[in-house]
Coordinates of C-alpha atoms in Angstrom, one line a residue:
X1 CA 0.0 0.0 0.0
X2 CA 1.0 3.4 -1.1
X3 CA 0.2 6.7 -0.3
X4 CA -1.4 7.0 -3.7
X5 CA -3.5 4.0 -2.7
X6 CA -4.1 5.4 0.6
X7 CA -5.6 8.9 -0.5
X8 CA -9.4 8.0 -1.5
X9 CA -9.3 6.7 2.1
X10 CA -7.9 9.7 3.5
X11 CA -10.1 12.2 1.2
X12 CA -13.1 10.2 2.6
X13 CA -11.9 9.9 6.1
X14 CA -12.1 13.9 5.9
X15 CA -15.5 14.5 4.2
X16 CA -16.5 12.7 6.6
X17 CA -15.6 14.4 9.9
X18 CA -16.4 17.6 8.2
X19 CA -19.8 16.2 7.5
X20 CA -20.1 14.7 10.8
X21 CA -22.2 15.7 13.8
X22 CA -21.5 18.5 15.8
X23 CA -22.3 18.0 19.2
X24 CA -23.5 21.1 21.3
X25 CA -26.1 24.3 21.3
X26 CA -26.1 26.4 17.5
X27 CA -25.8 29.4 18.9
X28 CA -28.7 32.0 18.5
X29 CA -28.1 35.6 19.1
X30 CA -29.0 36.8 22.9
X31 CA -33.0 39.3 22.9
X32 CA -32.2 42.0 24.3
X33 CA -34.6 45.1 25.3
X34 CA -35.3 47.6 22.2
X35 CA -37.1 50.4 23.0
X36 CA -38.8 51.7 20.1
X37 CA -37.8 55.1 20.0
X38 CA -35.7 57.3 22.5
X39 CA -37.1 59.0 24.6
X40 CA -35.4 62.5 24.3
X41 CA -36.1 62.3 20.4
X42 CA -39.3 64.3 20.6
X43 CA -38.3 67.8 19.3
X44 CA -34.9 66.5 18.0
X45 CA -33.3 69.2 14.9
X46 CA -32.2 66.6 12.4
X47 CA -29.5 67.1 10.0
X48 CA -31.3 68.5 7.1
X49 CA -31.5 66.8 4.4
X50 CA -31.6 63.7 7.1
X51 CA -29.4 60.9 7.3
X52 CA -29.7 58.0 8.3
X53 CA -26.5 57.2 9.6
X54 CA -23.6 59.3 10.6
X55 CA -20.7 59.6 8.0
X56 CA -17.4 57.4 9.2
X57 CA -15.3 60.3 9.5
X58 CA -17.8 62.1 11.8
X59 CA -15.6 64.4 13.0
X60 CA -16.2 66.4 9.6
X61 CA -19.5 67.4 10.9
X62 CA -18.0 70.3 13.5
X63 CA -16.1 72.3 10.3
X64 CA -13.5 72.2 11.8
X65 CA -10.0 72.1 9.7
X66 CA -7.5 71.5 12.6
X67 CA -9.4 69.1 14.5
X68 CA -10.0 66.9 10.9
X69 CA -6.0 67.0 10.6
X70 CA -5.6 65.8 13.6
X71 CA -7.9 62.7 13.6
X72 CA -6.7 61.7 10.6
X73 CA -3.6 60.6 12.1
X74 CA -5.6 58.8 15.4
X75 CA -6.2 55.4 13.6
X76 CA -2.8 55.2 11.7
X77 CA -0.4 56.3 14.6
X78 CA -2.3 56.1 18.2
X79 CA 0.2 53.4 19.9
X80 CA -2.7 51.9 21.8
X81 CA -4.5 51.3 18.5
X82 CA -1.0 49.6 16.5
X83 CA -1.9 47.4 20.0
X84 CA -5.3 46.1 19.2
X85 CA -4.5 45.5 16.1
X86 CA -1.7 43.7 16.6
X87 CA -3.9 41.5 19.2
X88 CA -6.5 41.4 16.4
X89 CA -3.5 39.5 14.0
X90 CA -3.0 37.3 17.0
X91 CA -6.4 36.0 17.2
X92 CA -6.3 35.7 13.6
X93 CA -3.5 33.2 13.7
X94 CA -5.2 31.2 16.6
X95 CA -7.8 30.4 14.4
X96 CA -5.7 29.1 11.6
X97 CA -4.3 26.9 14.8
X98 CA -7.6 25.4 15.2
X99 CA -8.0 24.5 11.7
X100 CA -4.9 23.0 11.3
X101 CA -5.9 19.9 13.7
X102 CA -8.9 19.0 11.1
X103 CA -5.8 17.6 9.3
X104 CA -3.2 14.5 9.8
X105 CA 0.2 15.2 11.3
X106 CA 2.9 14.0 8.6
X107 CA 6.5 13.3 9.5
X108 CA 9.2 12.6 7.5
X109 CA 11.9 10.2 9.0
X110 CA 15.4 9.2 7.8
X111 CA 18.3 7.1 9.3
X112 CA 21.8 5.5 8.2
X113 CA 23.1 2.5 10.7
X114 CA 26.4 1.2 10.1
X115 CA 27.2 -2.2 12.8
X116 CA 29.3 -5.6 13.0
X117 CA 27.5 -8.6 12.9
X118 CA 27.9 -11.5 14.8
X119 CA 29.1 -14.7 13.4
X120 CA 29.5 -18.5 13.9
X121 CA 25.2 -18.1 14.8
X122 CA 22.3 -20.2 13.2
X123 CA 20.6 -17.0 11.8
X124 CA 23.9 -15.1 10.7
X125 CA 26.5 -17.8 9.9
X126 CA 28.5 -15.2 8.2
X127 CA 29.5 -11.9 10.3
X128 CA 30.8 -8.6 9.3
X129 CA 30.0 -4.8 8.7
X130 CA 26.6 -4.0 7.7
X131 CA 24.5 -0.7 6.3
X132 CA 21.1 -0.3 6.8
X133 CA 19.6 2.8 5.4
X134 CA 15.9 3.9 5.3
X135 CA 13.5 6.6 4.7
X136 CA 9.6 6.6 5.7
X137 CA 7.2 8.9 6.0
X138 CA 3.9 8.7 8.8
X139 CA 0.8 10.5 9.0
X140 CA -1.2 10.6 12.1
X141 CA -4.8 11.8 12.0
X142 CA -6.8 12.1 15.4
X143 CA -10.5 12.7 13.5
X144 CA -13.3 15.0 14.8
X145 CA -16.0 13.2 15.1
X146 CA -17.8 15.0 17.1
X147 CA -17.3 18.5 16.2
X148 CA -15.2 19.3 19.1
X149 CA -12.5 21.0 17.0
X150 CA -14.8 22.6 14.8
X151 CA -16.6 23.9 17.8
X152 CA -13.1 24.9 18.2
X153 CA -12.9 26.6 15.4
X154 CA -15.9 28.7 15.7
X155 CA -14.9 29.7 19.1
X156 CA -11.6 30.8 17.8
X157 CA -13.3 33.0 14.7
X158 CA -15.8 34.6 17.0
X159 CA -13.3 35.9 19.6
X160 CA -10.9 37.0 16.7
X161 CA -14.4 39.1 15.2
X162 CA -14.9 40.0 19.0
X163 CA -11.2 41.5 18.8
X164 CA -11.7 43.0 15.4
X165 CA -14.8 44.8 17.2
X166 CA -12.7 45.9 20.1
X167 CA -9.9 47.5 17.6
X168 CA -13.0 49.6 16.6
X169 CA -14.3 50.3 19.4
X170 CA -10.8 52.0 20.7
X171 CA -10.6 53.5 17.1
X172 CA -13.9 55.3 18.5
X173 CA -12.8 55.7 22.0
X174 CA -9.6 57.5 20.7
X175 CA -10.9 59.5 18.3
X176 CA -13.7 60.8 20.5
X177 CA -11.3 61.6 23.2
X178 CA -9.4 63.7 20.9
X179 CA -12.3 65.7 19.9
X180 CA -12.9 66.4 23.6
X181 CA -9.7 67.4 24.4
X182 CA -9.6 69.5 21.3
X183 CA -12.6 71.6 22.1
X184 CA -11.6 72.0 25.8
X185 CA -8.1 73.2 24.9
X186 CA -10.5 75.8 22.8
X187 CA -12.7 76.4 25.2
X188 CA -9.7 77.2 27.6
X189 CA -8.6 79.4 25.1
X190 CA -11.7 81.4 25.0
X191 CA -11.2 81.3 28.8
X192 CA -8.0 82.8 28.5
X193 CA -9.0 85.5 26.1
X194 CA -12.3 86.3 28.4
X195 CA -9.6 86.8 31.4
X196 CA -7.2 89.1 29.4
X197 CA -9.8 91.3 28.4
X198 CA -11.2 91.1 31.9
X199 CA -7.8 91.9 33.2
X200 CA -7.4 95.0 31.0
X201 CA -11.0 96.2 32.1
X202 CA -9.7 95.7 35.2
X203 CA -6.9 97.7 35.0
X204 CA -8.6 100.8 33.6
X205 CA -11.2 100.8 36.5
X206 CA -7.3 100.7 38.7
X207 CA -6.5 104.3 37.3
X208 CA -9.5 105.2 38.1
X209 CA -9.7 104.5 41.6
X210 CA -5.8 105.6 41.8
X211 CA -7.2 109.2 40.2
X212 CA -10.0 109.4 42.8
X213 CA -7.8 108.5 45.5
X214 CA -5.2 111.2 44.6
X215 CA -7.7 113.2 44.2
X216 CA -8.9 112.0 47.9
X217 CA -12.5 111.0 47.0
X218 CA -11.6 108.0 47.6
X219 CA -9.7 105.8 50.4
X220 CA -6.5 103.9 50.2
X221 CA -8.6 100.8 50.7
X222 CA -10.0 101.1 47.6
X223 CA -6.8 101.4 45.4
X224 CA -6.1 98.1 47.4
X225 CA -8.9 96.2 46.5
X226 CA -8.7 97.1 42.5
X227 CA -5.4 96.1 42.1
X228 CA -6.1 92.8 44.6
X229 CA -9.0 92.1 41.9
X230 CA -6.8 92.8 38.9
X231 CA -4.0 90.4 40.2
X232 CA -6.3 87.7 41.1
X233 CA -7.7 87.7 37.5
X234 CA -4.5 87.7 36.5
X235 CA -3.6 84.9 38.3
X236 CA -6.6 82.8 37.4
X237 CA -5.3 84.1 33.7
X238 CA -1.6 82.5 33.8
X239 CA -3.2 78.8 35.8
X240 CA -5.1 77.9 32.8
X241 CA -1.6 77.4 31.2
X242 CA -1.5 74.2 32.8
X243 CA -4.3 72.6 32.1
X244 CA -4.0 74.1 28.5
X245 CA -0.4 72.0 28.5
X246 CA -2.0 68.8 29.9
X247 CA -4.8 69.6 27.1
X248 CA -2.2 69.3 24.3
X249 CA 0.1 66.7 25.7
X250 CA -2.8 64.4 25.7
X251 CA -3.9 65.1 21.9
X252 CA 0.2 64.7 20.8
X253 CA 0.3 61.0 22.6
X254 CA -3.4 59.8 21.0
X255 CA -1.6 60.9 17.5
X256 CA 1.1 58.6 18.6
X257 CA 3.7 61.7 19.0
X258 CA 6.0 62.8 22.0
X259 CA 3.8 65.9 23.8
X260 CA 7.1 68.2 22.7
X261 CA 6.6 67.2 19.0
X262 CA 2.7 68.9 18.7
X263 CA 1.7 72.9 19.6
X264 CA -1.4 74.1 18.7
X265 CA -1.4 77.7 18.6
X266 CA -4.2 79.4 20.4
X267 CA -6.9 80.4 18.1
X268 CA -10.5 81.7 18.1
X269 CA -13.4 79.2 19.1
X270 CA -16.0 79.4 15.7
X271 CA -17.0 75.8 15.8
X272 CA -20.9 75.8 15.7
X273 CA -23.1 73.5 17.3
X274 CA -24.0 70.6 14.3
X275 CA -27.0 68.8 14.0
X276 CA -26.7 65.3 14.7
X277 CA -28.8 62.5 12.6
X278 CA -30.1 59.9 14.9
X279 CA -30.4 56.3 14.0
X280 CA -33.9 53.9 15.2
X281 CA -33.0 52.4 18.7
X282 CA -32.9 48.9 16.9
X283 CA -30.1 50.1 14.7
X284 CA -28.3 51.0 17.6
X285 CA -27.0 47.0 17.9
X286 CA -25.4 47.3 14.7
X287 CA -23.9 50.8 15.1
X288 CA -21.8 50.4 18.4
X289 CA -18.4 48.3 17.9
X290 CA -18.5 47.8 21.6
X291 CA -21.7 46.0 21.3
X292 CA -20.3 43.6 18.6
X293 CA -17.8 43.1 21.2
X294 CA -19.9 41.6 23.7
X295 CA -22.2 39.9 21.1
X296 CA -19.3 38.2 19.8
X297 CA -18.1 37.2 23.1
X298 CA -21.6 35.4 23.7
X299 CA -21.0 33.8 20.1
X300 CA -17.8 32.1 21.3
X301 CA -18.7 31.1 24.8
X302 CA -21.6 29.2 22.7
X303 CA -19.4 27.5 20.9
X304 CA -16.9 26.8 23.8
X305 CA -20.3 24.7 25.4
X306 CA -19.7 22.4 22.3
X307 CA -16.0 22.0 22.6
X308 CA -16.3 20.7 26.2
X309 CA -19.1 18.3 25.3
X310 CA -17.0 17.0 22.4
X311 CA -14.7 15.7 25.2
X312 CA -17.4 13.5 26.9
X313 CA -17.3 11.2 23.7
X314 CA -14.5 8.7 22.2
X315 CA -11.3 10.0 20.4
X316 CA -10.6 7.9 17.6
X317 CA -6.2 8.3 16.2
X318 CA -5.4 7.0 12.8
X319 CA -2.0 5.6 12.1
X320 CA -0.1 4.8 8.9
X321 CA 3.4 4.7 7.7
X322 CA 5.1 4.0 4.1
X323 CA 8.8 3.9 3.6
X324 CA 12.0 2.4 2.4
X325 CA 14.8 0.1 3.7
X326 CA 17.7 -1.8 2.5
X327 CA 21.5 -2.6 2.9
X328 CA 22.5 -0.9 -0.3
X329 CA 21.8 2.7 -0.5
X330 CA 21.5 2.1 -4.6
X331 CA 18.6 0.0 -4.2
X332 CA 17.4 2.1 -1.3
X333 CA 14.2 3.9 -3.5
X334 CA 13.1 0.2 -5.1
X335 CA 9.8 -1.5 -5.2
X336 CA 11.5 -4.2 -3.4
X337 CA 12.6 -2.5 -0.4
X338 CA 9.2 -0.8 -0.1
X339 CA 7.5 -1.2 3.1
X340 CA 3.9 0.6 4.5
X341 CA 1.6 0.4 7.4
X342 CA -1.7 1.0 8.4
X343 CA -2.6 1.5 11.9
X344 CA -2.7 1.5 15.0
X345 CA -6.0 2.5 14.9
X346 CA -6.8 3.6 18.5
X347 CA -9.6 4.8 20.0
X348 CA -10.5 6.1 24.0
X349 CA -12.7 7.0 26.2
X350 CA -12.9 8.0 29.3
X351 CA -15.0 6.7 32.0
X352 CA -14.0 8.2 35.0
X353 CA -12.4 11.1 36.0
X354 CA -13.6 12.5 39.3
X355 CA -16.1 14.8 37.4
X356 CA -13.8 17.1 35.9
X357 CA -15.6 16.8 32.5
X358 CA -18.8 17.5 33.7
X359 CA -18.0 20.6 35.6
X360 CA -15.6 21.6 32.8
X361 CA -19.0 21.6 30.5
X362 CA -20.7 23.5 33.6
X363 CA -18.5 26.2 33.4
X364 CA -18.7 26.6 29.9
X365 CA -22.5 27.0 30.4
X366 CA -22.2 29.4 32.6
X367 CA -19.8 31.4 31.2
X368 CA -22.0 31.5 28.2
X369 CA -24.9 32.7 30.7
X370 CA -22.3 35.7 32.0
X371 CA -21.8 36.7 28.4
X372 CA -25.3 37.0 27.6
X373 CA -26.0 39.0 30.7
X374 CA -23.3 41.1 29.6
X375 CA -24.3 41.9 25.9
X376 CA -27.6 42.5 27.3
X377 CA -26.5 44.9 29.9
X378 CA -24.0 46.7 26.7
X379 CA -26.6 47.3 25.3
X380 CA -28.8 49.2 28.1
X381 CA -25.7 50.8 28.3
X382 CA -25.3 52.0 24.7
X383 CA -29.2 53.3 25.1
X384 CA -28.4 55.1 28.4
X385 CA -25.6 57.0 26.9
X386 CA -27.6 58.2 23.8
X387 CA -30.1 59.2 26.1
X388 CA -28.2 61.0 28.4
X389 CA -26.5 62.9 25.8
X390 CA -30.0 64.0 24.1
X391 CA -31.4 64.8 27.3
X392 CA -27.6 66.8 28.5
X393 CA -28.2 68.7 24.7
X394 CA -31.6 69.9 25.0
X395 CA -31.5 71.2 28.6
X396 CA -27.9 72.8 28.1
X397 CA -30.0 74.4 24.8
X398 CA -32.5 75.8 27.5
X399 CA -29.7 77.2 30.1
X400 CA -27.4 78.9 27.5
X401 CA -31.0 80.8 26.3
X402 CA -30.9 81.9 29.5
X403 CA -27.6 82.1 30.8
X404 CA -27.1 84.7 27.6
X405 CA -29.6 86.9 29.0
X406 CA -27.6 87.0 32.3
X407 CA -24.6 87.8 30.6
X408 CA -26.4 90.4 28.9
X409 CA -28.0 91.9 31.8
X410 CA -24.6 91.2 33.9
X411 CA -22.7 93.4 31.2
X412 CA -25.3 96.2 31.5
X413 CA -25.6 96.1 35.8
X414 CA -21.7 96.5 35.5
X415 CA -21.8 99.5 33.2
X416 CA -24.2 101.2 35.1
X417 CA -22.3 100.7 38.3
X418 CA -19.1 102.2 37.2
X419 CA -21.6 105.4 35.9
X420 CA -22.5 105.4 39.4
X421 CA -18.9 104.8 41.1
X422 CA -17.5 108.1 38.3
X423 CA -20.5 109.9 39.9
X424 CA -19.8 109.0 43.5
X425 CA -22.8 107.4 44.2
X426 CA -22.1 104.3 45.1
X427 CA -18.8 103.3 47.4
X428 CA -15.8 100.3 45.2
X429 CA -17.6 97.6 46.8
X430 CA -20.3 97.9 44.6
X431 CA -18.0 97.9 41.7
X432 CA -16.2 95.1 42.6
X433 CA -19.4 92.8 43.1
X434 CA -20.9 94.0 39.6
X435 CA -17.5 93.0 37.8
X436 CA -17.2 89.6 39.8
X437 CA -20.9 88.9 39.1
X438 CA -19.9 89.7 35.1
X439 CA -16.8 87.9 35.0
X440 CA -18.8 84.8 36.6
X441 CA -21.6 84.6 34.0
X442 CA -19.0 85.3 30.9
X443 CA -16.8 82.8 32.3
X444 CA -19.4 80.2 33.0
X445 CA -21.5 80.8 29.3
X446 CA -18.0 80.0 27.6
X447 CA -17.8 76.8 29.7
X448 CA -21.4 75.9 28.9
X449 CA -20.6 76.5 25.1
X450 CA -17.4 73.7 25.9
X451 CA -20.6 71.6 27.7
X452 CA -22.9 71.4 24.5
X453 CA -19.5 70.7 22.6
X454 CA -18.6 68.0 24.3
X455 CA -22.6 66.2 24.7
X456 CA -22.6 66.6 20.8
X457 CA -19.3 64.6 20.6
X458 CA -20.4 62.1 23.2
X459 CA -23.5 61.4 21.1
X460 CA -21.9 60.9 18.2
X461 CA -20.0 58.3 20.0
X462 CA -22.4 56.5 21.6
X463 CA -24.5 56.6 18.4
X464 CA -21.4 54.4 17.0
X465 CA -20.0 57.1 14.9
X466 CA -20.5 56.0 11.7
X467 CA -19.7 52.2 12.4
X468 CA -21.7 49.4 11.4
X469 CA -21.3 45.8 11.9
X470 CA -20.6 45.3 8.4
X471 CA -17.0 46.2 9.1
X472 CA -16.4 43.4 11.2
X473 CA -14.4 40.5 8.5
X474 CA -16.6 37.7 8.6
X475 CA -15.5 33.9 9.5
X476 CA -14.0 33.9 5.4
X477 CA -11.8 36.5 5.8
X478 CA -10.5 35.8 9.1
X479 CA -9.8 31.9 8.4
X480 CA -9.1 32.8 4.4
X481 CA -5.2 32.4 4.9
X482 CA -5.4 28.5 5.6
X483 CA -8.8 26.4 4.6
X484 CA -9.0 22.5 4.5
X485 CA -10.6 22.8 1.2
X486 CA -6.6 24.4 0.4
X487 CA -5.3 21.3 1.2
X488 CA -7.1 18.5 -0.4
X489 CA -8.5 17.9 -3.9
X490 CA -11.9 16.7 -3.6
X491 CA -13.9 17.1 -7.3
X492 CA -16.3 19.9 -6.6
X493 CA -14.9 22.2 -3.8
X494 CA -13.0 25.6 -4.3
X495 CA -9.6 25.2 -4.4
X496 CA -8.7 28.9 -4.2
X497 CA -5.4 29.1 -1.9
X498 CA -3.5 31.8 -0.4
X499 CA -1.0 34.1 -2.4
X500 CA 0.7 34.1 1.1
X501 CA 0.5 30.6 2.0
X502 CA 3.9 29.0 1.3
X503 CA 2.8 25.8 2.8
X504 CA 3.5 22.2 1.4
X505 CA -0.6 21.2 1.3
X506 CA -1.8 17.7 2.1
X507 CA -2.1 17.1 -1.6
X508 CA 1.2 16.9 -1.9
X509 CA 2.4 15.2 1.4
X510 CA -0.4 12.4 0.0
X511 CA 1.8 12.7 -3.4
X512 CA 4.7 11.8 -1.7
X513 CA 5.6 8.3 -3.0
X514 CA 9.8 8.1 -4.6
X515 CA 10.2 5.9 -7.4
X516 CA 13.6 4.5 -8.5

């Protein structure tokens, strides 16, 4: 028996575990609660003309030059992200580990003895120096029966689609992070320009109160307290330095660059509020990477259920062998000094084992119960955030209405008071409190402006930002480097293999068969 002899065997050996039974639950995706609509969409400004989803690089939406330039370069460069996707490979390659054990191990062996033999003996009358020289080559096949390795196998593709997710998800996380910091270093900049002007306002009402006192309307006291007021505005002025330089450092290490390698230079905030175009709560599960992640997650642990019950059955080993031997290495590669097995055929099964089976398949069950619990609670988790943000924009829609009125009426109290202070009607104090109660509400509308900013961008993220589940590679594309159906002609099935795959295939291990 050959190798040639011994492929229609081997061909139908594999059809058959391929075709076999696959022990274990099909896994069905986890229900989760979908509420029909949300519940802050009532009164919600859609982009005009709508859309249905967000574009994938959402950031475009805010107009903003700089800020597009710089999430550009999140995805390609962000160190964390080079991570993931890196991980992602990894997971990739484990499934092309499971795959490989649907297939026989082949050796190829080869030895050259050179020894005395005895003499003067019944079996060797005649001693002397011998050769022996041979070359074989075995194959040994453990089958899968039982679908434990293709359970395997799914397993292996769902947590390498739950990593793919995950990459995205960071992509997301990252990019929405820089958006943040971006309009809070502007917003801090606005800050900073709000102060200064302060500060010079300040100043001016300083000569005055110096000209009044040296003109002794006034008291010393009150030259004291204007410049103590200037100073501490000021102050307040040169502290938002630092949280400007923390602001920056963090936007230079998401775009995977040392924080000395990146200065923005202050610049005015024009960035307008954009209108946002919301997705149905049901399309929400296929708009969120995160929730891919946990889906996927329940996918595998499924699949995990039917590895561990693939265990509880027999494993059945296939053993075979072909090779040559002989004295002479001339007549080494000869029909005559051909020799081949076939078997052991083994099989097992255990029937005892302290119940470490069965609580190996207990766990798997409940880990599959943990993962389903967790996609579920994702996904109340990805409707609270939209929510929150809707509900954060509208009412921070209703306090800047009114927060601009008490700028404006702010502005005009504090005019009117330094009238009155010129005139000598009313004593510093008065100033003082009109210009802190000014400051406050100018100070506290730019921060609200930084506020609406930064629910918009949270919005867009937890609406997915663009990202659909269709960007997740599907089992083909994550398994396409190494297939079975690569590695065995069988009339019929695809035999498209990998421009990267440098691999000797089955085909030609079962070709394997010298002739003199």
């Amino acid at each position: 028996m050959s190798f040639r002899i011994a492929k229609p065997l081997i061909y139908s050996l594999l059809t058959t575990q391929l075709a076999g039974c696959m022990v274990g639950p099909d896994y069905v995706r986890p229900e989760a609660t979908v509420p029909t609509e949300f519940k802050e969409v009532k009164g919600w400004k859609q982009a005009q003309p709508r859309d249905n989803v967000l574009s994938g690089k959402w950031w475009e939406i805010f107009n903003d030059a700089k800020l597009n330039e710089l999430e550009e370069q999140v995805a390609s460069a962000n160190q964390s992200i080079i991570q993931a996707e890196a991980q992602f490979r990894q997971a990739e390659h484990l499934v092309l580990t499971a795959e490989a054990a649907l297939l026989p191990s082949a050796t190829l062996n080869g030895s050259a003895q050179r020894f005395v033999a005895p003499s003067g003996g019944i079996s060797a009358p005649v001693g002397g120096v011998r050769n022996t020289f041979t070359n074989s080559a075995s194959a040994n096949w453990q089958l899968d029966l039982w679908g434990g390795v293709r359970r395997q196998i799914e397993a292996n593709v769902d947590n390498a689609q739950a990593s793919a997710a995950t990459m995205q998800a960071l992509i997301l996380s990252s990019q929405s992070t820089l958006a943040l910091n971006y309009f809070q270093l502007k917003i801090l900049d606005e800050q900073k320009k709000l102060l200064d002007e302060t500060v010079a306002a300040y100043k001016r009402t300083l000569e005055i109160t110096q000209n009044r006192y040296a003109a002794g309307i006034v008291a010393k006291s009150d030259v004291v307290q204007a410049e103590t007021q200037l100073e501490s505005t000021r102050a307040l002025s040169i502290n938002l330095g630092v949280q400007r330089a923390n602001f920056e450092h963090a936007i230079a290490v998401l775009i995977g660059k040392a924080p000395g390698q990146l200065t923005l230079p202050s610049s005015e905030l024009t960035t307008k509020l954009p209108a946002i175009p919301l997705t149905m709560p049901s399309e929400l599960l296929e708009r969120r990477p995160d929730i891919a992640v946990a889906e996927r997650q329940a996918a595998a642990a499924n699949a995990s259920i039917g590895v561990a019950k693939a265990a509880y059955f027999p494993t059945v080993n296939l053993n075979a062998s072909e090779g040559f031997q002989s004295g002479l290495l001339e007549t080494l590669y000869t029909s005559a000094r051909n020799y081949w097995t076939l078997g052991p055929a083994s099989a097992a099964l255990v029937i005892f084992d302290g119940g470490a089976k069965n609580a190996q398949y207990k766990q798997r069950i409940d880990a599959f119960d943990a993962s389903v619990a967790n996609y579920r609670q994702t996904v109340l988790t990805a409707f609270q955030q939209v929510e929150d943000n809707l509900s954060a924009l509208r009412i921070l829609e209703e306090e800047a209405e009114v927060r601009n009125k008490a700028v404006a009426s702010a502005n005009q109290a504090l005019a009117l008071t330094i009238n009155q202070y010129k005139a000598g009607t009313v004593s510093f104090i008065n100033v003082m409190t009109a210009q802190t109660v000014a400051l406050t509400n100018r100070v506290s509308s730019v921060q609200l402006q930084g506020s609406r900013l930064a629910a918009s961008v949270q919005l867009i993220t937890a609406l997915g930002g663009g990202w659909d589940l269709n960007q997740v590679p599907n089992s083909e594309q994550i398994g396409g480097e190494i297939k079975w159906t690569d590695y065995v002609n069988i009339p019929g099935v695809d035999q498209g293999k990998s421009e990267n795959s440098a691999s000797t295939t089955l085909n030609d291990l079962l070709q394997f068969h010298i002739v003199p």
